[in-house]
mmCIF file of C-alpha atoms in Angstrom:
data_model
loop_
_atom_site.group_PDB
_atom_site.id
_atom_site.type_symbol
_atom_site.label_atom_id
_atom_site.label_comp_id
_atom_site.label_asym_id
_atom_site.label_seq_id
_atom_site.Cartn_x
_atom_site.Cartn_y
_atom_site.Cartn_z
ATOM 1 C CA UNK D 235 2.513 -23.802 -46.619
ATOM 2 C CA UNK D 236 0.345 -22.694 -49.760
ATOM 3 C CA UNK D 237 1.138 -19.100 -48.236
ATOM 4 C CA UNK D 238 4.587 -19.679 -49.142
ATOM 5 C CA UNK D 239 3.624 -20.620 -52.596
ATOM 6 C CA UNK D 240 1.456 -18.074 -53.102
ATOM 7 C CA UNK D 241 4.215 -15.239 -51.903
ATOM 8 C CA UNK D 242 6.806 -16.146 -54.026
ATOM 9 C CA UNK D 243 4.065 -16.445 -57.526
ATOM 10 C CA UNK D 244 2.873 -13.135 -56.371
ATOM 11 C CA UNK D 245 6.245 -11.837 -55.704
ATOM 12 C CA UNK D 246 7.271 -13.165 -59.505
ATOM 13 C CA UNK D 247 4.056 -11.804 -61.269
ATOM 14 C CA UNK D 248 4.590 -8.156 -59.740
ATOM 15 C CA UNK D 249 8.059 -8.004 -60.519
ATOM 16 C CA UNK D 250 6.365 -8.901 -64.933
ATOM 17 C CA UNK D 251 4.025 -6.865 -64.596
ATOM 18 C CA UNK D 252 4.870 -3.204 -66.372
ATOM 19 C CA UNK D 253 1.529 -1.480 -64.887
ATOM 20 C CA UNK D 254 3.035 -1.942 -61.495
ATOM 21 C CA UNK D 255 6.189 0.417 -60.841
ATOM 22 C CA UNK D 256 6.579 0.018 -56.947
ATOM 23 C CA UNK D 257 5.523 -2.805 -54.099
ATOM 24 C CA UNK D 258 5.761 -3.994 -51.113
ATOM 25 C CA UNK D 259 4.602 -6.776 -48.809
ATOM 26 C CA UNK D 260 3.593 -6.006 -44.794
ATOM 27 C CA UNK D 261 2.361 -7.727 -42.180
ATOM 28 C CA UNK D 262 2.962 -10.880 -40.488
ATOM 29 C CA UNK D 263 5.669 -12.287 -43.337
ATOM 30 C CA UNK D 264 8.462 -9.474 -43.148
ATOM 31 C CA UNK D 265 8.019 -9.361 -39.113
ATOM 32 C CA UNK D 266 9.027 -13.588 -38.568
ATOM 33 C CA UNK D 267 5.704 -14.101 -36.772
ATOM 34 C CA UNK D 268 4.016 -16.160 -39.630
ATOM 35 C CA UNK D 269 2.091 -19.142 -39.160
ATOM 36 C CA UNK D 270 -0.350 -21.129 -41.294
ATOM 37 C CA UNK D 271 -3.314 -19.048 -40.697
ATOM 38 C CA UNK D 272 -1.223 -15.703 -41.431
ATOM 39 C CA UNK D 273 -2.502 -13.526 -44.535
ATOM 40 C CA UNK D 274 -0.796 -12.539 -47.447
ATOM 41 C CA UNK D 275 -1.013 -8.697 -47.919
ATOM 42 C CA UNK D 276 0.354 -6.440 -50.971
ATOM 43 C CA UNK D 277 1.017 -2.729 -52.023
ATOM 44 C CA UNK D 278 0.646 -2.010 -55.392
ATOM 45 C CA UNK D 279 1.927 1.180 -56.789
ATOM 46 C CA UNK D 280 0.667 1.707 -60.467
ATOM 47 C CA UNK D 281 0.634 5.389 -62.416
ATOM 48 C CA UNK D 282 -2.364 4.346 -63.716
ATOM 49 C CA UNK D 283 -4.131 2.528 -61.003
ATOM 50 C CA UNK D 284 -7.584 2.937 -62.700
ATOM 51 C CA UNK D 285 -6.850 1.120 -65.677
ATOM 52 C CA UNK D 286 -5.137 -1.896 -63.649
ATOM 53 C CA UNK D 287 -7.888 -4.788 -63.723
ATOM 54 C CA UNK D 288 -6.779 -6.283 -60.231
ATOM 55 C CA UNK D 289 -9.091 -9.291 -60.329
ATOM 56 C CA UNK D 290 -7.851 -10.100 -63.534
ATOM 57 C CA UNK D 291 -4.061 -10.012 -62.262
ATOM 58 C CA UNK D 292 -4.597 -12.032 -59.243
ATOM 59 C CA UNK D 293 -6.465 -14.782 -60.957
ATOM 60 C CA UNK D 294 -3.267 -14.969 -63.552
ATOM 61 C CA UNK D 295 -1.339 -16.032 -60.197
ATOM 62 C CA UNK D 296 -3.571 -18.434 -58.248
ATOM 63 C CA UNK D 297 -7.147 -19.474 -58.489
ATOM 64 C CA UNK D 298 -9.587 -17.538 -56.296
ATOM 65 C CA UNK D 299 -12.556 -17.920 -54.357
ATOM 66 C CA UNK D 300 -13.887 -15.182 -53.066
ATOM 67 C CA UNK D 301 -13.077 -11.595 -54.049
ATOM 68 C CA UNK D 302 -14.709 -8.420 -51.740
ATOM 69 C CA UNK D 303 -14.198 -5.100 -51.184
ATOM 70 C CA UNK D 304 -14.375 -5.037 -47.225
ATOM 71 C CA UNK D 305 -16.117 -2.349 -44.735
ATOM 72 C CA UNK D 306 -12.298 -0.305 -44.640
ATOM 73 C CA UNK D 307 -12.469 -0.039 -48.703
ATOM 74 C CA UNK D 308 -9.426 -2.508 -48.971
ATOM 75 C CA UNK D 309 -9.874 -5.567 -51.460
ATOM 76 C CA UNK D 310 -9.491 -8.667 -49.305
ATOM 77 C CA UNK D 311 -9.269 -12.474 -51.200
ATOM 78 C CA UNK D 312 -9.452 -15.904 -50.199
ATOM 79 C CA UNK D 313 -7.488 -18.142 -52.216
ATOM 80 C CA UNK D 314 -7.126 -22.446 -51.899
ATOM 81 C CA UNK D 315 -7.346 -23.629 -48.349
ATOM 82 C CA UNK D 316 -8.964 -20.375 -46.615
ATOM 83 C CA UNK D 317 -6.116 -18.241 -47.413
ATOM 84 C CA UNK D 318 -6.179 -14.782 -46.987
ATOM 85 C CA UNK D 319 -5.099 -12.092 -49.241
ATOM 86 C CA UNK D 320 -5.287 -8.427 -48.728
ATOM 87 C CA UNK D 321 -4.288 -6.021 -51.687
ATOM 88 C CA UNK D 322 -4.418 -2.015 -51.972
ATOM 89 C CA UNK D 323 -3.637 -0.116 -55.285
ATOM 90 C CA UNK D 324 -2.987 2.557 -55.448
ATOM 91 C CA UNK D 325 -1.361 5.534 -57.831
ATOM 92 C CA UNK D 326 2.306 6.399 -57.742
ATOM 93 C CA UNK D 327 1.625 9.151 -56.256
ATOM 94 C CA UNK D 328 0.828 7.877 -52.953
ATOM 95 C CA UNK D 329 3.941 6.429 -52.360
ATOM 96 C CA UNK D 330 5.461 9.120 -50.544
ATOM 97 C CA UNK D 331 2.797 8.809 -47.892
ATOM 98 C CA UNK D 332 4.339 5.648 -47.021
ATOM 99 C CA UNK D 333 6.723 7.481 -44.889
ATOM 100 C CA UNK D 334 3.613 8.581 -42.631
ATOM 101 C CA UNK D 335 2.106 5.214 -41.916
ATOM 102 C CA UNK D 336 1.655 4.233 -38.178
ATOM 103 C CA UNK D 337 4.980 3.102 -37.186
ATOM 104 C CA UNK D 338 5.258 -0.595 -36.973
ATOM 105 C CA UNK D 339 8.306 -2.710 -37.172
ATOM 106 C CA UNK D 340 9.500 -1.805 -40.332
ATOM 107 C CA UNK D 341 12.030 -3.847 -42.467
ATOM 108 C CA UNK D 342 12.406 -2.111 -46.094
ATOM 109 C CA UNK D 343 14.483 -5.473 -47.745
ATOM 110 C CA UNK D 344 11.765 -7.820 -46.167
ATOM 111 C CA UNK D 345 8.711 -5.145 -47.267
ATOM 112 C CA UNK D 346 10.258 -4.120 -50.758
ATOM 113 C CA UNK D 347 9.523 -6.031 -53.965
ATOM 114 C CA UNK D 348 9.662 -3.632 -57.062
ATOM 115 C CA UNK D 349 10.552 0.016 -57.009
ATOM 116 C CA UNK D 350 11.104 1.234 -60.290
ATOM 117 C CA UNK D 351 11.674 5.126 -59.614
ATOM 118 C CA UNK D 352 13.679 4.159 -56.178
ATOM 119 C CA UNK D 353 10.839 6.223 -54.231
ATOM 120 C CA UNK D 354 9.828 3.521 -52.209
ATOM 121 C CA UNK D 355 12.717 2.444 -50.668
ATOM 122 C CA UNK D 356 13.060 6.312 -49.514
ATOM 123 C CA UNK D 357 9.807 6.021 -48.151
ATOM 124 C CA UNK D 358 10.026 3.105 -46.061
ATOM 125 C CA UNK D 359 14.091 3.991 -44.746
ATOM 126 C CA UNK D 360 12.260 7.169 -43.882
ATOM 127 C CA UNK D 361 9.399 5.537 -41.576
ATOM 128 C CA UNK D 362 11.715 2.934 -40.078
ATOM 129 C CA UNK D 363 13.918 6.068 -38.826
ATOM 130 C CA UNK D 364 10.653 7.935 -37.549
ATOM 131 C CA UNK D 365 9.805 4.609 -35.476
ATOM 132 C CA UNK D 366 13.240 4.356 -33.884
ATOM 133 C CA UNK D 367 12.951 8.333 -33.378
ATOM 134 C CA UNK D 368 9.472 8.044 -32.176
ATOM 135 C CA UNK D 369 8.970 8.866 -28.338
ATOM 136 C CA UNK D 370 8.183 6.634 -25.472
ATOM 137 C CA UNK D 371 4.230 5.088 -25.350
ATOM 138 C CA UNK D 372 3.489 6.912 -22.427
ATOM 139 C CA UNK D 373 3.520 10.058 -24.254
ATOM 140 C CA UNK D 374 0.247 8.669 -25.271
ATOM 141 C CA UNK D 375 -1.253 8.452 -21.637
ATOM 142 C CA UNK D 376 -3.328 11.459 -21.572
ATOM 143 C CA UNK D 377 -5.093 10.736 -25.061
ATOM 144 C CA UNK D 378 -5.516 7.171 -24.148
ATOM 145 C CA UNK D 379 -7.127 8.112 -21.140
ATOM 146 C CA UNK D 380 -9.325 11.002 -22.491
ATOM 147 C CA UNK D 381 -10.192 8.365 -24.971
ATOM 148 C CA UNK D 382 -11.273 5.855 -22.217
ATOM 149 C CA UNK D 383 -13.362 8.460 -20.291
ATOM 150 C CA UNK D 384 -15.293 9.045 -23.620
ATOM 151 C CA UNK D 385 -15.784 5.437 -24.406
ATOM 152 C CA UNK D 386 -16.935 4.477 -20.941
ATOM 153 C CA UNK D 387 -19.121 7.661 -20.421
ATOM 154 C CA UNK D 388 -20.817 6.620 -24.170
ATOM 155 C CA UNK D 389 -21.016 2.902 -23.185
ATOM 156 C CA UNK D 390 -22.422 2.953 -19.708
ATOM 157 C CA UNK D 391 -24.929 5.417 -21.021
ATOM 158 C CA UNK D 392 -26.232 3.232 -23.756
ATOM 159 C CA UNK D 393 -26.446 0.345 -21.585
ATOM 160 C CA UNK D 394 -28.258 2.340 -18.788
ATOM 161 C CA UNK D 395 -30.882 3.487 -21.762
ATOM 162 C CA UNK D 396 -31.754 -0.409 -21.966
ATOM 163 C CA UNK D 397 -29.969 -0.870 -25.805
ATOM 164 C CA UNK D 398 -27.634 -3.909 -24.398
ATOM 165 C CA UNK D 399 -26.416 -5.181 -28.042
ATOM 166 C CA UNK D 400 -25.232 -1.576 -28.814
ATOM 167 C CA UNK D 401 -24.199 -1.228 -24.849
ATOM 168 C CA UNK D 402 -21.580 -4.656 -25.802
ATOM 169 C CA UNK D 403 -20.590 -3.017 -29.330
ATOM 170 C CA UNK D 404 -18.767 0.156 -27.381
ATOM 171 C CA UNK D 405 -17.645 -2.197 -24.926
ATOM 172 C CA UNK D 406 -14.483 -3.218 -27.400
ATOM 173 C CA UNK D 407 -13.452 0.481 -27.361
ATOM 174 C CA UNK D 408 -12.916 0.454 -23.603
ATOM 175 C CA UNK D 409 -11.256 -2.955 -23.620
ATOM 176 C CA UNK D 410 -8.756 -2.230 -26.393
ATOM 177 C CA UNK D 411 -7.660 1.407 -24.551
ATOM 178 C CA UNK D 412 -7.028 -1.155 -21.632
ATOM 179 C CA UNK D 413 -5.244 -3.341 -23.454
ATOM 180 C CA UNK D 414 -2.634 -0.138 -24.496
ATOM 181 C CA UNK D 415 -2.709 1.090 -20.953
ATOM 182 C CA UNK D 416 -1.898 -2.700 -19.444
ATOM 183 C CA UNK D 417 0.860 -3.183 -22.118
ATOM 184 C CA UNK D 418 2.153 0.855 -21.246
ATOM 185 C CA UNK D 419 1.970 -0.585 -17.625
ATOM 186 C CA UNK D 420 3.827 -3.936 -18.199
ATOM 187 C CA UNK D 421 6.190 -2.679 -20.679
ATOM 188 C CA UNK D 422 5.148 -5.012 -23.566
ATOM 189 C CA UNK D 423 4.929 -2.944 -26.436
ATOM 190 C CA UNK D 424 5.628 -5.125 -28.659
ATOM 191 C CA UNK D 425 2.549 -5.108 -30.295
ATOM 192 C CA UNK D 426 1.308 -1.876 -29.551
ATOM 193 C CA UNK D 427 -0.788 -0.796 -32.991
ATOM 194 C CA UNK D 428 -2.391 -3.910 -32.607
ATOM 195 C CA UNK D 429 -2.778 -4.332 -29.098
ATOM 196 C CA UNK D 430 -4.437 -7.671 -28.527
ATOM 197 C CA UNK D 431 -1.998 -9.327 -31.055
ATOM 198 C CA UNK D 432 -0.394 -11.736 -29.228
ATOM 199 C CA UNK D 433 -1.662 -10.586 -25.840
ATOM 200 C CA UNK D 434 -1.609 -14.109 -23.975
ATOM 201 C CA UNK D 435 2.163 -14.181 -24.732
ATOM 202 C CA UNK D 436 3.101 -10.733 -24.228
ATOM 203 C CA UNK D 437 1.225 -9.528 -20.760
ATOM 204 C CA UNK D 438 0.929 -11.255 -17.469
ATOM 205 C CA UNK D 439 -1.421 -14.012 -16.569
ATOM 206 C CA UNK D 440 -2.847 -11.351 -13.559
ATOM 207 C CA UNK D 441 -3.597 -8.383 -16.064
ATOM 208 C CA UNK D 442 -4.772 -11.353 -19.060
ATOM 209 C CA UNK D 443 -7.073 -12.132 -15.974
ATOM 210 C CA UNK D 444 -8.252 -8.273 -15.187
ATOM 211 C CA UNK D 445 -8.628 -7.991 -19.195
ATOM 212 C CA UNK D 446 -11.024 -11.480 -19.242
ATOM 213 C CA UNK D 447 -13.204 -9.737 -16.359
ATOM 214 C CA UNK D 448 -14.068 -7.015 -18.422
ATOM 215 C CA UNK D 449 -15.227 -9.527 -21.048
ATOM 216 C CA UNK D 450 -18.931 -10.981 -21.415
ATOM 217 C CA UNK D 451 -21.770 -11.181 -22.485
ATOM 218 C CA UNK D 452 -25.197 -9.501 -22.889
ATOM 219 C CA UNK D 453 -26.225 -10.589 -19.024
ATOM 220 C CA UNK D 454 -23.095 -9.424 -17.428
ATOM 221 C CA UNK D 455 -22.554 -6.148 -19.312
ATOM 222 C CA UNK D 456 -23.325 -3.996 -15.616
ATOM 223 C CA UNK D 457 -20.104 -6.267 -14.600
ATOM 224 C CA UNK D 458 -18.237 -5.865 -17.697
ATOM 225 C CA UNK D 459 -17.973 -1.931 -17.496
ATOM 226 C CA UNK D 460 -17.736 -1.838 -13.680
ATOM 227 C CA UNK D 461 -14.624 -4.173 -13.829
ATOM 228 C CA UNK D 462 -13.464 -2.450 -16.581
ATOM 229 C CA UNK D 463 -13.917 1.558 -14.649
ATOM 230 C CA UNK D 464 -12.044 -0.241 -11.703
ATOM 231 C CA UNK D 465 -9.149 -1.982 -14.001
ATOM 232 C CA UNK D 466 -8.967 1.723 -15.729
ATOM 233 C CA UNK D 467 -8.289 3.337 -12.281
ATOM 234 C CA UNK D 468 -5.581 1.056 -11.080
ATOM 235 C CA UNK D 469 -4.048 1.169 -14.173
ATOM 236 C CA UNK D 470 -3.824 4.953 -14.099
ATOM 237 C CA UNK D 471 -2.624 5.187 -10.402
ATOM 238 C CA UNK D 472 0.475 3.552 -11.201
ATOM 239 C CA UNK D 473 0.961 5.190 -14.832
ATOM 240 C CA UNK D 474 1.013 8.833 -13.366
ATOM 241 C CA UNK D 475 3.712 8.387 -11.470
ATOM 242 C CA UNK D 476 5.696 7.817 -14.549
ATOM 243 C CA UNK D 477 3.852 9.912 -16.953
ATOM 244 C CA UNK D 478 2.167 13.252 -16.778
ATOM 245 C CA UNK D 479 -1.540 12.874 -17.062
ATOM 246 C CA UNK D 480 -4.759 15.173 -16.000
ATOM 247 C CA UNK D 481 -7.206 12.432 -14.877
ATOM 248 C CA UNK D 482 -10.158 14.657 -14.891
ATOM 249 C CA UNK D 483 -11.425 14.247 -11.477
ATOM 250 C CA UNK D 484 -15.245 15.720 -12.014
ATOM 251 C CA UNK D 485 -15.730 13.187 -14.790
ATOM 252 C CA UNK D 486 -14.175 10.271 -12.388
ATOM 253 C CA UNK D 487 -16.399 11.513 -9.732
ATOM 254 C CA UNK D 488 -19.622 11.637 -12.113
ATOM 255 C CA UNK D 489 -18.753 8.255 -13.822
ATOM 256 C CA UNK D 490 -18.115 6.638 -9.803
ATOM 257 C CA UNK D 491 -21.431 8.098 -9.413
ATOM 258 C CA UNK D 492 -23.248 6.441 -12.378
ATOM 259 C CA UNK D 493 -21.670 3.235 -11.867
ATOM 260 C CA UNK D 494 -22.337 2.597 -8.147
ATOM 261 C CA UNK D 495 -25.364 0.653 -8.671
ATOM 262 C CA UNK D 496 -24.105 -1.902 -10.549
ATOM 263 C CA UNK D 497 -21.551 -2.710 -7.868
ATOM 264 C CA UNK D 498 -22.529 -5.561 -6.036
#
């Protein structure tokens, strides 16, 4: 695969390069899930990061395409063959904030490629031990379910106001908290910061089912958020008996209220 390729020219041109004193690589690569349509994605650590002409290092490495700065500020690429590249810079500075990323699977001699000052490597042992320290999902119930109150209450308003394009937009709010609550539910946390990675494999063909329901589009959105209020319930019922959680009842109550009508 030209990811491959492009990975170890990368890896090489980081490692000559004396404007960049740490690195690392994330994503896909260090966690063995790769496939051919898997991006290639970078941390670049300079003391000088305003003086390092990125475009002009990644075109010494591989020809590019297409070179953007994307709606999250991050520089994304596309290289040969619609491969994707994502690269951050930043000063050396921010390399103790490494320890404080979300917690993912975290695999420091996978992720490491240059650390100069031996920082790095301190900062990602130090986030691998605060994942495996990290407490159970389901200390997350109560702001996942907050969350999904707010998102629904937002949603079902805007759609009841007649804006249906902006009614669909909130829409992926509500179905990503019940992706997190399904996964909470089926223990398949696999992929919890990115919830619908990998979802077909990971959940049950029933709740993959419940999730598809609360899909649609513009002419089905009254369907969408009513399968989606019921799917939330459920859900709940069976997570409070595990996990501590204050449902809110007046807000269920006004919410059962709103939606009756599109009950059918």
């Amino acid at each position: 695969m030209l990811q491959h390729v492009l990975l170890h020219d990368f890896r090489a041109a980081i490692l000559r390069e004396t404007r960049i004193s740490a690195a690392l690589t994330y994503g896909s690569w260090t966690q063995g899930e790769a496939d051919e349509f898997s991006d290639i994605e970078f941390y670049l650590f300079c003391e000088r990061p305003q003086d390092f002409d990125l475009p002009a290092f990644l075109g010494t490495v591989a020809p590019v395409s297409l070179l953007l700065r994307n709606e999250f500020g991050t520089v994304n690429v596309l290289f040969d063959r619609l491969v994707r590249g994502e690269f951050h810079v930043e000063p050396t500075s921010a390399i103790a904030l490494v320890a404080s990323w979300p917690e993912r699977r975290i695999d420091p001699d996978r992720m490491l490629i240059k650390d100069v000052q031996g920082e790095l490597h301190r900062a990602l042992t130090e986030l691998r031990a605060r994942g495996e320290a990290a407490p159970h999902r389901g200390s997350e119930l109560q702001q996942l379910w907050d969350r999904f109150l707010n998102w629904m209450v937002f949603g079902s308003g805007v759609l009841l106001r007649g804006e249906r394009a902006r009614a669909h937009e909130l829409l992926w709010f509500v179905q990503d908290i019940l992706v997190r609550l399904a996964r909470l539910h089926e223990h398949a946390l696999q992929h919890w910061l990115s919830g619908k990675r990998q979802l077909e494999r990971e959940i049950s063909s029933q709740a993959l089912n419940r999730y598809a329901a609360c899909t649609g589009g513009l002419g089905t959105l009254e369907r969408s958020y009513v399968e989606a209020w019921t799917w939330g319930q459920e859900l709940l019922s069976v997570l409070q008996l595990t996990y501590p959680v204050e449902p809110h009842e007046s807000v269920l109550r006004a919410l059962d209220d709103r939606l009756r009508a599109w009950r059918h």
